[in-house]
Coordinates of C-alpha atoms in Angstrom, one line a residue:
M4 CA 7.5 -155.0 45.8
K5 CA 8.0 -156.2 42.5
G6 CA 12.1 -156.3 44.3
E7 CA 10.9 -158.1 46.9
R8 CA 8.9 -160.9 44.9
A9 CA 11.8 -161.3 42.8
A10 CA 13.4 -162.1 45.4
L11 CA 10.8 -165.0 46.7
D12 CA 11.0 -166.8 43.9
T13 CA 14.4 -167.7 44.5
P14 CA 15.6 -171.5 45.1
A15 CA 16.5 -171.0 48.8
L16 CA 13.8 -168.9 50.2
T17 CA 11.4 -171.2 47.8
L18 CA 12.7 -174.0 50.0
A19 CA 12.9 -171.9 53.6
E20 CA 9.0 -171.0 52.8
G21 CA 8.3 -174.8 51.7
F22 CA 10.2 -176.0 55.2
A23 CA 8.5 -173.3 57.3
Q24 CA 4.7 -174.3 56.3
H25 CA 6.1 -178.1 57.1
V26 CA 7.4 -176.9 60.6
H27 CA 4.0 -174.8 61.2
A28 CA 1.8 -177.9 60.2
W29 CA 4.1 -180.5 62.6
S30 CA 3.7 -177.7 65.2
R31 CA 0.0 -177.8 65.2
R32 CA -0.2 -181.5 64.6
S33 CA 1.8 -181.7 68.1
G34 CA -0.1 -179.5 70.2
A35 CA 1.3 -176.5 69.8
S36 CA -1.0 -173.4 70.1
D37 CA -0.6 -171.1 66.4
E38 CA 1.7 -168.9 68.3
I39 CA 4.3 -170.7 69.0
A40 CA 4.0 -173.1 65.9
I41 CA 4.3 -169.4 63.9
A42 CA 7.3 -168.6 66.1
A43 CA 8.9 -172.6 65.2
A44 CA 7.9 -171.8 61.5
T45 CA 9.7 -168.6 61.9
A46 CA 12.9 -170.4 63.5
A47 CA 13.1 -172.8 60.3
R48 CA 13.1 -170.1 57.7
A49 CA 15.7 -168.3 59.8
V50 CA 18.0 -171.7 59.6
S51 CA 17.1 -173.2 56.1
L52 CA 17.9 -169.4 55.0
A53 CA 21.6 -169.4 56.5
L54 CA 22.4 -172.0 55.3
S55 CA 22.7 -170.6 52.0
D56 CA 24.7 -168.0 53.4
G57 CA 27.1 -170.8 54.8
H58 CA 26.1 -170.7 58.5
A59 CA 25.6 -174.3 60.1
C60 CA 22.9 -172.8 62.6
V61 CA 21.0 -169.6 63.8
T62 CA 21.7 -168.7 67.2
L63 CA 18.5 -167.1 70.0
A64 CA 20.0 -163.7 68.9
D65 CA 19.9 -164.2 65.5
L66 CA 16.4 -165.4 65.6
D67 CA 15.3 -162.0 67.7
A68 CA 15.7 -159.7 65.0
L69 CA 14.1 -161.5 62.7
A70 CA 10.4 -160.7 63.1
C71 CA 7.9 -158.4 64.6
D72 CA 5.5 -161.3 65.5
A73 CA 7.4 -163.1 67.2
P74 CA 8.9 -163.4 71.2
A75 CA 11.6 -160.7 71.9
G76 CA 14.0 -162.6 74.3
S77 CA 16.9 -165.6 73.6
D78 CA 14.9 -167.0 76.9
A79 CA 11.1 -166.1 75.7
W80 CA 12.7 -168.0 72.1
R81 CA 13.9 -170.5 73.9
R82 CA 10.5 -171.4 75.0
M83 CA 8.4 -171.2 72.9
L84 CA 10.8 -173.7 70.7
R85 CA 11.3 -176.3 73.6
A86 CA 7.2 -176.4 73.3
S87 CA 6.4 -176.5 69.8
G88 CA 7.0 -180.3 69.3
V89 CA 9.4 -179.8 66.5
V90 CA 12.5 -179.3 68.6
G91 CA 15.3 -181.1 69.7
T92 CA 17.8 -180.8 71.9
D93 CA 22.0 -181.5 71.6
D94 CA 21.8 -184.5 74.7
A95 CA 18.2 -185.7 72.6
P96 CA 17.7 -184.7 69.1
G97 CA 15.4 -187.3 68.8
A98 CA 13.7 -187.2 65.1
M99 CA 12.9 -183.7 65.0
P100 CA 13.1 -181.4 62.4
L101 CA 15.2 -178.9 64.8
V102 CA 17.8 -178.7 67.0
L103 CA 18.9 -176.3 70.2
D104 CA 21.9 -176.8 71.5
A105 CA 22.5 -175.4 75.5
D106 CA 24.2 -172.8 73.9
G107 CA 21.7 -171.4 71.8
R108 CA 22.5 -172.8 68.5
L109 CA 19.7 -173.4 66.4
Y110 CA 20.4 -176.0 63.6
L111 CA 18.5 -178.1 60.5
H112 CA 18.7 -181.6 62.3
R113 CA 20.9 -183.5 59.2
Y114 CA 24.2 -180.2 60.4
F115 CA 23.9 -180.6 64.2
D116 CA 23.8 -184.7 63.4
Y117 CA 26.7 -183.7 61.0
E118 CA 28.7 -181.7 63.7
R119 CA 28.4 -184.3 65.6
R120 CA 29.4 -187.0 63.8
L121 CA 33.0 -185.0 62.6
A122 CA 33.4 -184.2 66.0
R123 CA 33.7 -188.2 67.3
R124 CA 35.4 -189.2 64.2
V125 CA 38.1 -186.5 64.3
L126 CA 38.3 -187.1 68.1
R127 CA 38.5 -191.8 67.7
A128 CA 41.9 -190.8 65.0
A129 CA 43.1 -188.1 67.0
R130 CA 43.5 -190.3 70.2
A131 CA 44.3 -193.5 68.4
V132 CA 47.9 -192.4 69.7
A133 CA 50.9 -194.6 68.4
P134 CA 52.5 -197.2 71.0
D135 CA 56.0 -196.3 71.6
L136 CA 58.4 -197.7 69.6
P137 CA 61.0 -200.1 70.7
T138 CA 64.5 -198.2 71.0
A139 CA 65.9 -199.2 67.5
Q140 CA 62.7 -198.1 65.8
R141 CA 63.2 -195.1 67.7
D142 CA 65.9 -194.3 66.5
A143 CA 66.1 -194.9 63.2
L144 CA 62.8 -192.8 62.9
R145 CA 64.8 -190.0 64.8
A146 CA 67.7 -190.2 61.8
Q147 CA 65.7 -190.2 59.1
L148 CA 63.9 -186.9 60.2
A149 CA 67.1 -185.4 60.9
A150 CA 67.9 -186.6 57.4
L151 CA 64.3 -185.9 55.5
F152 CA 64.6 -181.7 57.2
A153 CA 68.4 -181.5 57.4
A154 CA 68.2 -178.5 55.0
N155 CA 65.9 -176.6 56.9
A156 CA 68.1 -177.4 59.5
T157 CA 71.0 -175.3 58.5
A158 CA 68.7 -172.2 57.0
S159 CA 67.7 -172.2 60.1
G160 CA 70.3 -173.0 62.8
D161 CA 69.3 -173.8 66.3
A162 CA 65.1 -172.7 65.9
V163 CA 62.6 -175.0 66.2
D164 CA 61.9 -176.5 63.0
W165 CA 58.1 -176.6 62.7
Q166 CA 57.9 -179.1 59.4
K167 CA 59.5 -181.2 61.6
I168 CA 57.5 -181.0 64.7
A169 CA 54.3 -181.2 62.3
T170 CA 55.4 -185.0 60.3
A171 CA 56.5 -186.2 64.4
L172 CA 52.6 -185.0 65.4
A173 CA 51.3 -186.7 62.1
L174 CA 53.1 -189.7 63.2
R175 CA 52.3 -190.0 66.3
A176 CA 48.8 -190.3 65.9
R177 CA 46.1 -190.8 63.0
F178 CA 45.2 -187.5 62.6
A179 CA 46.9 -184.1 62.0
V180 CA 46.2 -181.1 60.7
I181 CA 48.5 -178.9 59.1
S182 CA 47.8 -175.0 58.2
G183 CA 50.3 -172.4 56.4
G184 CA 50.0 -170.1 53.7
P185 CA 51.6 -170.7 50.2
G186 CA 55.0 -171.0 50.3
T187 CA 55.4 -172.1 54.0
G188 CA 56.2 -175.5 53.3
K189 CA 53.7 -178.0 53.9
T190 CA 53.8 -179.7 51.1
T191 CA 57.9 -180.7 51.6
T192 CA 56.6 -182.0 54.7
V193 CA 53.8 -184.6 53.3
V194 CA 56.5 -185.2 51.3
N195 CA 58.8 -185.9 53.7
L196 CA 56.1 -187.2 56.1
L197 CA 55.3 -189.4 53.4
A198 CA 58.2 -191.0 53.2
C199 CA 58.9 -192.3 56.7
L200 CA 55.2 -193.8 56.1
I201 CA 56.6 -195.8 53.4
A202 CA 60.0 -196.8 55.9
Q203 CA 57.7 -197.8 58.5
Q204 CA 55.4 -199.7 55.6
P205 CA 56.2 -200.6 52.1
D206 CA 52.8 -201.2 51.2
C207 CA 51.4 -198.6 52.3
R208 CA 48.2 -197.8 50.7
I209 CA 48.7 -193.6 50.6
A210 CA 45.0 -191.8 48.9
L211 CA 46.1 -187.8 48.4
A212 CA 43.3 -185.4 47.0
A213 CA 41.4 -181.9 47.2
P214 CA 38.3 -180.7 47.1
T215 CA 39.0 -180.0 42.9
G216 CA 40.7 -181.3 39.5
K217 CA 43.1 -178.6 40.1
A218 CA 43.5 -178.4 43.9
A219 CA 44.2 -181.8 42.8
A220 CA 46.4 -181.8 39.6
R221 CA 48.6 -178.8 41.4
M222 CA 49.3 -181.6 44.4
G223 CA 50.8 -184.2 42.8
E224 CA 52.7 -181.9 41.1
A225 CA 54.3 -180.4 43.9
I226 CA 54.6 -183.5 45.2
R227 CA 56.3 -185.0 42.5
E228 CA 58.9 -181.3 42.5
R229 CA 59.6 -182.3 45.8
A230 CA 60.2 -185.5 45.9
A231 CA 63.7 -185.0 44.6
H232 CA 65.9 -185.6 47.3
L233 CA 64.0 -188.8 48.3
P234 CA 65.9 -192.7 48.1
A235 CA 64.9 -193.9 45.0
A236 CA 63.0 -197.4 46.3
I237 CA 60.9 -194.5 48.2
R238 CA 60.3 -191.9 45.5
A239 CA 58.8 -195.1 43.6
R240 CA 56.1 -195.8 45.5
L241 CA 55.3 -192.3 46.1
P242 CA 51.2 -192.3 44.9
A243 CA 51.5 -191.6 41.0
E244 CA 49.2 -188.8 41.1
A245 CA 46.1 -187.1 43.8
S246 CA 42.1 -187.1 42.8
T247 CA 39.3 -184.9 43.8
I248 CA 37.4 -186.0 46.8
H249 CA 34.3 -186.7 44.6
R250 CA 35.8 -189.0 42.6
L251 CA 37.7 -190.7 45.7
L252 CA 34.7 -191.1 47.5
G253 CA 32.9 -192.4 44.2
V254 CA 30.3 -189.7 43.4
T255 CA 26.8 -191.4 42.6
P256 CA 23.5 -189.7 41.1
T257 CA 22.5 -190.6 44.8
G258 CA 25.3 -190.0 47.0
F259 CA 29.0 -191.9 47.5
V260 CA 29.8 -195.4 46.5
H261 CA 32.3 -195.0 49.9
H262 CA 30.9 -194.3 53.1
A263 CA 30.9 -195.2 56.3
G264 CA 29.4 -198.8 55.8
R265 CA 31.9 -199.3 52.7
R266 CA 35.3 -197.8 53.4
L267 CA 38.1 -197.0 51.4
A268 CA 40.7 -199.3 50.9
I269 CA 43.6 -197.0 52.8
D270 CA 46.4 -196.8 55.2
A271 CA 46.5 -193.1 54.9
L272 CA 44.8 -190.5 53.2
V273 CA 45.6 -186.5 53.0
I274 CA 43.9 -184.1 52.2
D275 CA 44.6 -180.5 50.5
E276 CA 43.4 -177.2 50.5
A277 CA 41.0 -178.9 53.4
S278 CA 40.0 -175.0 54.0
M279 CA 37.4 -175.6 51.1
L280 CA 36.0 -178.8 52.6
D281 CA 32.0 -178.1 53.6
L282 CA 30.6 -179.3 57.1
A283 CA 28.7 -182.3 55.0
L284 CA 31.7 -183.3 52.8
A285 CA 34.0 -183.2 55.6
T286 CA 31.4 -185.8 57.7
K287 CA 30.7 -188.1 54.6
L288 CA 35.1 -187.8 53.9
L289 CA 36.1 -188.8 57.1
E290 CA 33.7 -191.5 57.8
A291 CA 34.6 -193.4 54.7
V292 CA 38.6 -193.6 56.4
P293 CA 39.4 -197.1 58.1
D294 CA 39.8 -196.9 62.0
T295 CA 43.1 -197.4 60.9
A296 CA 43.9 -195.3 58.7
R297 CA 45.6 -191.3 58.9
I298 CA 44.5 -188.8 58.8
V299 CA 46.1 -185.7 57.6
L300 CA 44.8 -182.5 56.3
L301 CA 46.7 -179.3 54.8
G302 CA 45.4 -175.7 54.2
D303 CA 45.2 -172.7 55.5
K304 CA 42.9 -171.6 57.7
D305 CA 43.1 -167.5 56.8
Q306 CA 41.7 -168.7 53.6
L307 CA 38.1 -168.1 52.8
A308 CA 35.7 -171.0 53.5
A309 CA 33.9 -173.3 51.7
V310 CA 31.2 -171.7 49.8
E311 CA 28.5 -174.9 51.7
S312 CA 28.0 -174.3 55.7
G313 CA 31.1 -174.2 58.1
A314 CA 33.9 -173.5 58.4
V315 CA 35.4 -177.2 59.2
F316 CA 39.0 -176.3 59.0
A317 CA 39.3 -173.1 60.2
E318 CA 37.5 -175.1 63.2
L319 CA 39.5 -178.1 63.5
S320 CA 42.7 -175.7 63.5
A321 CA 41.9 -172.9 65.8
D322 CA 43.6 -174.6 69.0
P323 CA 47.3 -175.7 68.1
T324 CA 47.7 -176.3 72.1
L325 CA 50.4 -179.1 72.4
S326 CA 50.5 -181.3 75.7
D327 CA 53.3 -181.4 77.9
A328 CA 53.5 -185.6 77.2
C329 CA 53.2 -184.6 73.1
R330 CA 56.1 -182.1 73.4
A331 CA 58.4 -184.5 75.2
E332 CA 57.7 -186.9 72.7
L333 CA 57.9 -184.4 69.6
S334 CA 61.2 -182.7 71.0
D335 CA 63.0 -186.1 71.7
L336 CA 61.8 -187.2 68.2
C337 CA 63.0 -183.3 66.4
G338 CA 65.7 -183.0 68.8
S339 CA 64.7 -179.7 70.2
A340 CA 64.6 -178.7 73.9
P341 CA 60.6 -179.1 75.3
E342 CA 60.8 -175.5 76.1
A343 CA 60.9 -174.3 72.8
V344 CA 58.6 -176.3 71.1
V345 CA 55.8 -173.4 72.1
P346 CA 52.8 -173.1 70.2
P347 CA 50.9 -169.9 69.3
A348 CA 48.0 -169.0 71.1
P349 CA 44.9 -170.4 70.1
A350 CA 42.7 -168.9 68.5
D351 CA 39.8 -170.4 69.7
A352 CA 39.6 -172.8 72.8
S353 CA 39.3 -176.5 71.8
G354 CA 38.6 -179.5 73.1
L355 CA 41.2 -181.3 70.0
H356 CA 44.5 -180.7 71.6
D357 CA 48.2 -182.4 70.3
A358 CA 46.5 -182.5 66.4
S359 CA 47.2 -179.1 64.8
V360 CA 50.5 -177.0 63.7
W361 CA 50.2 -173.5 62.5
F362 CA 53.6 -172.5 59.5
R363 CA 53.9 -169.1 60.1
R364 CA 57.2 -168.9 58.0
N365 CA 57.3 -168.4 54.7
F366 CA 59.9 -169.8 52.0
R367 CA 58.4 -168.5 49.0
F368 CA 58.4 -164.5 49.6
A369 CA 61.4 -163.1 51.0
A370 CA 61.2 -160.3 53.9
D371 CA 61.0 -157.5 51.3
S372 CA 58.4 -158.8 49.1
G373 CA 55.3 -156.7 48.3
I374 CA 52.7 -159.7 48.3
G375 CA 54.3 -161.5 51.3
R376 CA 53.5 -158.0 53.2
L377 CA 50.5 -157.9 51.4
A378 CA 49.2 -160.9 52.6
A379 CA 50.4 -160.4 55.9
A380 CA 48.7 -156.7 56.6
I381 CA 45.5 -158.4 55.3
N382 CA 45.3 -160.6 57.5
A383 CA 45.9 -158.9 60.3
G384 CA 43.4 -156.8 59.2
R385 CA 46.4 -153.4 59.1
A386 CA 44.5 -151.3 56.6
D387 CA 46.5 -148.8 56.5
D388 CA 49.5 -150.7 56.2
A389 CA 48.3 -151.9 53.3
A390 CA 47.4 -148.9 51.7
A391 CA 50.7 -147.3 52.8
L392 CA 52.3 -150.3 50.8
L393 CA 49.6 -150.0 47.6
G394 CA 50.5 -146.3 47.3
G395 CA 54.1 -146.3 48.4
A396 CA 57.0 -146.7 46.3
P397 CA 56.1 -148.8 43.3
Q398 CA 56.8 -152.6 43.6
R399 CA 58.1 -155.2 42.0
D400 CA 55.3 -157.4 42.5
V401 CA 52.5 -155.7 43.7
H402 CA 50.6 -153.3 41.5
W403 CA 47.5 -150.9 42.4
I404 CA 44.8 -149.3 40.1
A405 CA 42.8 -147.0 42.4
D406 CA 39.7 -147.2 40.1
D407 CA 36.1 -147.3 42.1
A408 CA 34.3 -146.0 39.7
M409 CA 30.7 -148.0 38.5
Q410 CA 32.3 -149.7 35.2
P411 CA 35.9 -150.6 35.2
A412 CA 38.0 -148.1 34.3
A413 CA 40.4 -147.6 30.7
A414 CA 43.6 -149.0 33.2
T415 CA 41.7 -151.4 34.1
I416 CA 40.3 -152.8 31.0
A417 CA 44.3 -152.1 29.7
R418 CA 45.5 -154.4 32.6
L419 CA 43.3 -157.2 32.2
E420 CA 43.9 -157.5 27.8
T421 CA 47.7 -157.0 29.1
G422 CA 47.1 -159.9 31.4
Y423 CA 46.0 -162.2 28.6
A424 CA 47.7 -161.0 25.5
P425 CA 50.5 -163.6 25.6
Y426 CA 47.3 -166.6 26.0
F427 CA 45.5 -164.7 23.2
D428 CA 49.1 -164.4 21.1
A429 CA 49.0 -168.2 21.5
V430 CA 45.7 -168.8 20.5
L431 CA 46.4 -167.0 17.5
R432 CA 49.6 -168.4 16.8
E433 CA 49.6 -172.0 17.7
P434 CA 46.4 -174.0 18.3
A435 CA 47.0 -176.8 17.2
Q436 CA 49.1 -176.7 19.7
P437 CA 47.3 -177.2 23.2
A438 CA 49.0 -178.7 25.9
A439 CA 50.9 -174.9 24.7
I440 CA 48.0 -173.3 24.9
V441 CA 46.5 -174.7 28.5
E442 CA 50.3 -174.2 30.0
S443 CA 49.5 -170.5 28.7
F444 CA 46.2 -169.6 29.9
A445 CA 47.3 -171.1 33.4
R446 CA 49.4 -168.1 34.6
F447 CA 47.3 -165.3 34.5
R448 CA 44.3 -165.1 35.7
A449 CA 41.4 -162.5 36.4
L450 CA 39.7 -163.1 40.0
C451 CA 36.2 -161.2 40.9
A452 CA 34.7 -160.7 44.2
V453 CA 31.3 -160.9 42.8
R454 CA 29.4 -162.1 39.4
D455 CA 27.1 -159.5 38.7
G456 CA 27.8 -156.3 38.0
A457 CA 30.6 -154.3 35.5
R458 CA 33.0 -155.5 37.9
G459 CA 31.4 -158.7 38.1
V460 CA 32.8 -162.1 36.7
E461 CA 29.9 -161.6 34.2
A462 CA 31.0 -158.6 32.8
I463 CA 34.4 -159.1 32.7
N464 CA 34.1 -163.1 30.9
A465 CA 31.8 -160.9 27.9
H466 CA 34.3 -158.2 27.3
L467 CA 36.9 -160.9 27.2
A468 CA 35.7 -163.4 25.4
Q469 CA 34.7 -160.6 22.5
R470 CA 38.2 -159.5 22.7
L471 CA 39.2 -163.0 21.7
R472 CA 36.6 -163.2 18.2
S473 CA 37.7 -160.0 17.7
M474 CA 40.9 -160.7 17.4
L475 CA 40.0 -164.5 15.9
G476 CA 38.0 -162.8 12.8
A477 CA 37.3 -165.6 10.4
R478 CA 38.4 -168.2 12.0
D479 CA 35.6 -168.0 14.9
H480 CA 33.5 -170.7 13.9
D481 CA 30.0 -169.0 14.2
P482 CA 29.5 -165.9 15.8
R483 CA 26.2 -166.6 17.0
S484 CA 27.5 -170.0 19.3
P485 CA 29.0 -169.4 22.5
W486 CA 31.8 -171.8 21.5
F487 CA 35.2 -170.4 19.8
I488 CA 39.1 -171.3 20.1
G489 CA 40.5 -169.9 23.2
R490 CA 36.9 -170.0 25.4
P491 CA 38.4 -171.7 28.4
V492 CA 35.4 -172.8 30.6
I493 CA 35.1 -173.8 34.2
V494 CA 33.0 -177.0 34.8
R495 CA 30.1 -175.7 37.4
R496 CA 28.5 -179.6 38.3
N497 CA 30.1 -183.4 38.9
D498 CA 29.3 -185.5 35.8
P499 CA 30.9 -189.1 36.7
V500 CA 29.7 -190.8 33.9
Q501 CA 32.2 -187.8 31.9
R502 CA 34.5 -187.6 34.3
L503 CA 34.6 -184.3 35.1
F504 CA 33.7 -182.5 38.3
N505 CA 32.8 -178.9 39.6
G506 CA 36.1 -176.4 38.9
D507 CA 37.8 -178.7 36.8
I508 CA 38.7 -176.2 33.8
G509 CA 39.3 -176.9 30.3
I510 CA 40.1 -175.3 26.8
A511 CA 38.2 -175.4 23.7
L512 CA 40.7 -175.7 20.7
P513 CA 40.8 -177.5 17.3
A514 CA 40.8 -181.1 16.9
A515 CA 42.6 -183.1 14.5
N516 CA 39.8 -183.2 12.0
G517 CA 39.3 -179.3 13.2
E518 CA 36.2 -180.3 15.4
L519 CA 36.1 -178.0 18.3
M520 CA 36.6 -180.4 21.1
V521 CA 37.5 -178.6 25.3
H522 CA 41.0 -179.9 26.6
F523 CA 40.7 -181.0 30.3
P524 CA 44.8 -181.2 31.7
Q525 CA 44.1 -185.0 33.4
P526 CA 45.9 -185.5 36.7
G527 CA 48.7 -187.8 35.7
G528 CA 49.7 -185.8 33.5
G529 CA 48.3 -184.6 29.1
L530 CA 45.2 -183.6 27.6
R531 CA 41.9 -185.4 27.0
E532 CA 39.7 -183.9 24.8
V533 CA 35.8 -183.6 25.5
A534 CA 33.1 -182.7 22.9
P535 CA 30.9 -179.5 23.8
L536 CA 28.2 -180.7 23.7
R537 CA 28.7 -183.1 26.4
L538 CA 29.6 -180.7 28.7
P539 CA 28.0 -181.0 32.2
A540 CA 26.9 -177.2 33.3
H541 CA 29.8 -174.6 32.5
E542 CA 30.7 -171.2 32.2
T543 CA 33.4 -168.9 30.1
A544 CA 36.8 -168.8 32.7
F545 CA 38.7 -166.0 31.6
A546 CA 37.4 -164.7 35.2
M547 CA 36.2 -166.7 38.3
T548 CA 35.5 -165.8 41.4
V549 CA 37.6 -165.6 43.9
H550 CA 35.9 -168.9 45.7
K551 CA 36.2 -170.7 42.2
A552 CA 40.6 -169.9 42.0
Q553 CA 40.9 -172.0 45.8
G554 CA 43.3 -174.3 45.3
S555 CA 44.8 -172.9 42.4
E556 CA 47.5 -170.7 42.1
F557 CA 48.7 -168.5 39.2
D558 CA 52.0 -166.9 38.2
A559 CA 49.9 -163.5 38.3
V560 CA 46.6 -162.6 39.3
F561 CA 44.1 -159.6 38.9
V562 CA 41.7 -159.1 41.1
L563 CA 38.9 -156.9 40.8
L564 CA 36.2 -155.5 43.4
P565 CA 33.3 -154.4 43.5
A566 CA 32.8 -150.1 43.4
Q567 CA 31.3 -150.1 46.8
A568 CA 32.0 -152.0 49.6
S569 CA 29.2 -155.1 49.9
R570 CA 28.9 -158.3 52.6
V571 CA 31.1 -160.3 50.5
L572 CA 33.8 -158.0 50.7
T573 CA 35.6 -160.0 53.6
R574 CA 40.0 -159.6 54.6
E575 CA 39.8 -163.3 53.9
L576 CA 38.5 -163.4 50.7
L577 CA 41.4 -160.5 49.6
Y578 CA 43.8 -162.7 51.6
T579 CA 42.3 -165.4 49.4
A580 CA 43.0 -163.4 45.9
V581 CA 46.3 -162.1 46.5
T582 CA 47.5 -165.5 47.9
R583 CA 46.7 -166.8 44.4
A584 CA 49.9 -165.5 43.0
R585 CA 53.1 -166.8 42.9
R586 CA 55.3 -163.3 41.7
Q587 CA 52.5 -160.4 40.4
V588 CA 49.3 -159.1 41.7
T589 CA 47.0 -156.1 40.7
L590 CA 44.5 -154.9 42.8
A591 CA 41.5 -152.7 41.0
A592 CA 39.3 -151.4 43.6
G593 CA 38.6 -148.2 44.8
A594 CA 41.0 -147.7 48.5
A595 CA 37.6 -146.9 50.6
V596 CA 36.1 -150.6 49.4
L597 CA 39.6 -152.3 49.7
A598 CA 39.8 -150.4 53.9
A599 CA 36.7 -151.7 53.7
A600 CA 37.3 -155.2 53.0
I601 CA 40.8 -155.7 55.0
E602 CA 39.0 -154.7 58.5
A603 CA 35.1 -156.7 57.6
R604 CA 36.2 -160.5 58.6
T605 CA 34.0 -163.9 57.9
R606 CA 32.1 -164.6 60.5
R607 CA 30.6 -168.5 60.6
R608 CA 27.5 -169.6 62.8
S609 CA 28.9 -172.5 64.0
G610 CA 29.4 -175.3 66.4
L611 CA 31.5 -177.6 65.9
L612 CA 34.0 -176.2 68.4
A613 CA 31.3 -176.9 71.3
R614 CA 30.8 -180.6 69.6
L615 CA 34.2 -181.3 69.5
A616 CA 34.4 -179.8 73.5
Q617 CA 31.1 -182.4 74.1
E618 CA 32.4 -185.0 72.8
A619 CA 35.7 -184.8 74.6
A620 CA 33.9 -184.4 77.6
R621 CA 32.2 -187.4 77.7
A622 CA 34.9 -189.8 76.8

């Protein structure tokens, strides 16, 4: 009972209980019997708790498993909820706190509204197809695409160039989704797309953004690196940097500066790492984009979904179907035969067509790459293939420590310390060189699946912090303070006043006067110093959760899984962790836990595909 009482004190449960009581009272005031009001309260509690697990809704089947004093069966639940006086329908949601759709999904009203608004905004943009270009302009665009993707043509021969197809698709309408893993050419495609937009409209106002500061910085750097082949005049007009989404929208204590009623002054928006977008943020972001602007979402549909509710990117990219008319247009611009432009089968049927392209060819990893093969096996759910790769002949870029102990084995700890050894050396040798130290820290990262326990983020951070402090010796300012030279921290809460956002990483190093300051990389280059006392909520960041590492890449990663299988361990989490590595990945996990993670899929309750179908049918 003590454990149960402790669990009930968590914020999510407290909020859910309060909402359930509110719904019960509302239902009784509406004339419902106590039995029906109790059923409505039970449902309200379930929906509220589901949001904290990343779901946008629950189903009637979910409700049926909850309470022994509630009615049995979906039909009974539907009758009770409709009679409760607190549940609207998808056709008539009204001002009710709950909404039940025709397929048996139950929402908080706000999240049903987010789905409906997002579906309407996406379809409005996707249907804004550019008029046919005059012959001369079409010929010029065809020639520009051929020139921009000439290197692909040399390498691929007569095969369909899906990067060129994706660029043409994004030019055709005002909404496009491009999904692909690391190394599949998303950045190259975006650079060439931006070149086309600038050629068509030299004063085009382009915004680049990503959910986290690290992802935004990497996006800006990657675009600059890939732009060398562009004419100087176009290169000069590329956006100077990318920002976080919150910075782009102008976060305030009460919301955003930019929204549906005060839109961004832009002509095109490109969002990287869009798989991290939750339902609420995606809705607010897209509504803040003018109807005349182009929207392009980049991401990996196979990665983890957002920490918050929804699986927006996976659903928007679920159906890469291209209509015959669209294929004909793309083929004409790209020089491919229409019958050769055959997209893959949809992951799920959707009302959103002619908007999504999947990149499946990897340019970063060779065919014999251990990382590439391991990622592919995980993504396909082939646990036996992954085990054979990890347990077979030694790989240059993939290593496995078969460690299933509750406490990390000596080999696991040794590999962690070895991974950070160059960073520790840099801190000890040149603490007055923050740029070099920040660069060294960015090369290696420990990623954990969980926060708690001996194999979680907090324990690994504590061990590595103590290791560095012992090496610092007398240079450790104050053993009683959490601050020491070389302490990396990750921001956990947005602070627009300090221009710091959730996910930003800084390193504590001596300033010119010897005082410890936290050095944060800036989007345009350089570092900014912030006093430790001025930081928003933060924590040590030698180790990060896999969720926090989304949007980042490192030369090498060390992935530590728990000793036992748990519901957080899924193939999406493992795939995301492995694909953070550019050159080397080490996995520390037991064989059974590894297999269980690969076989488990993330299932998010959501109805965005249903909303897209409904809105498409109404048009």
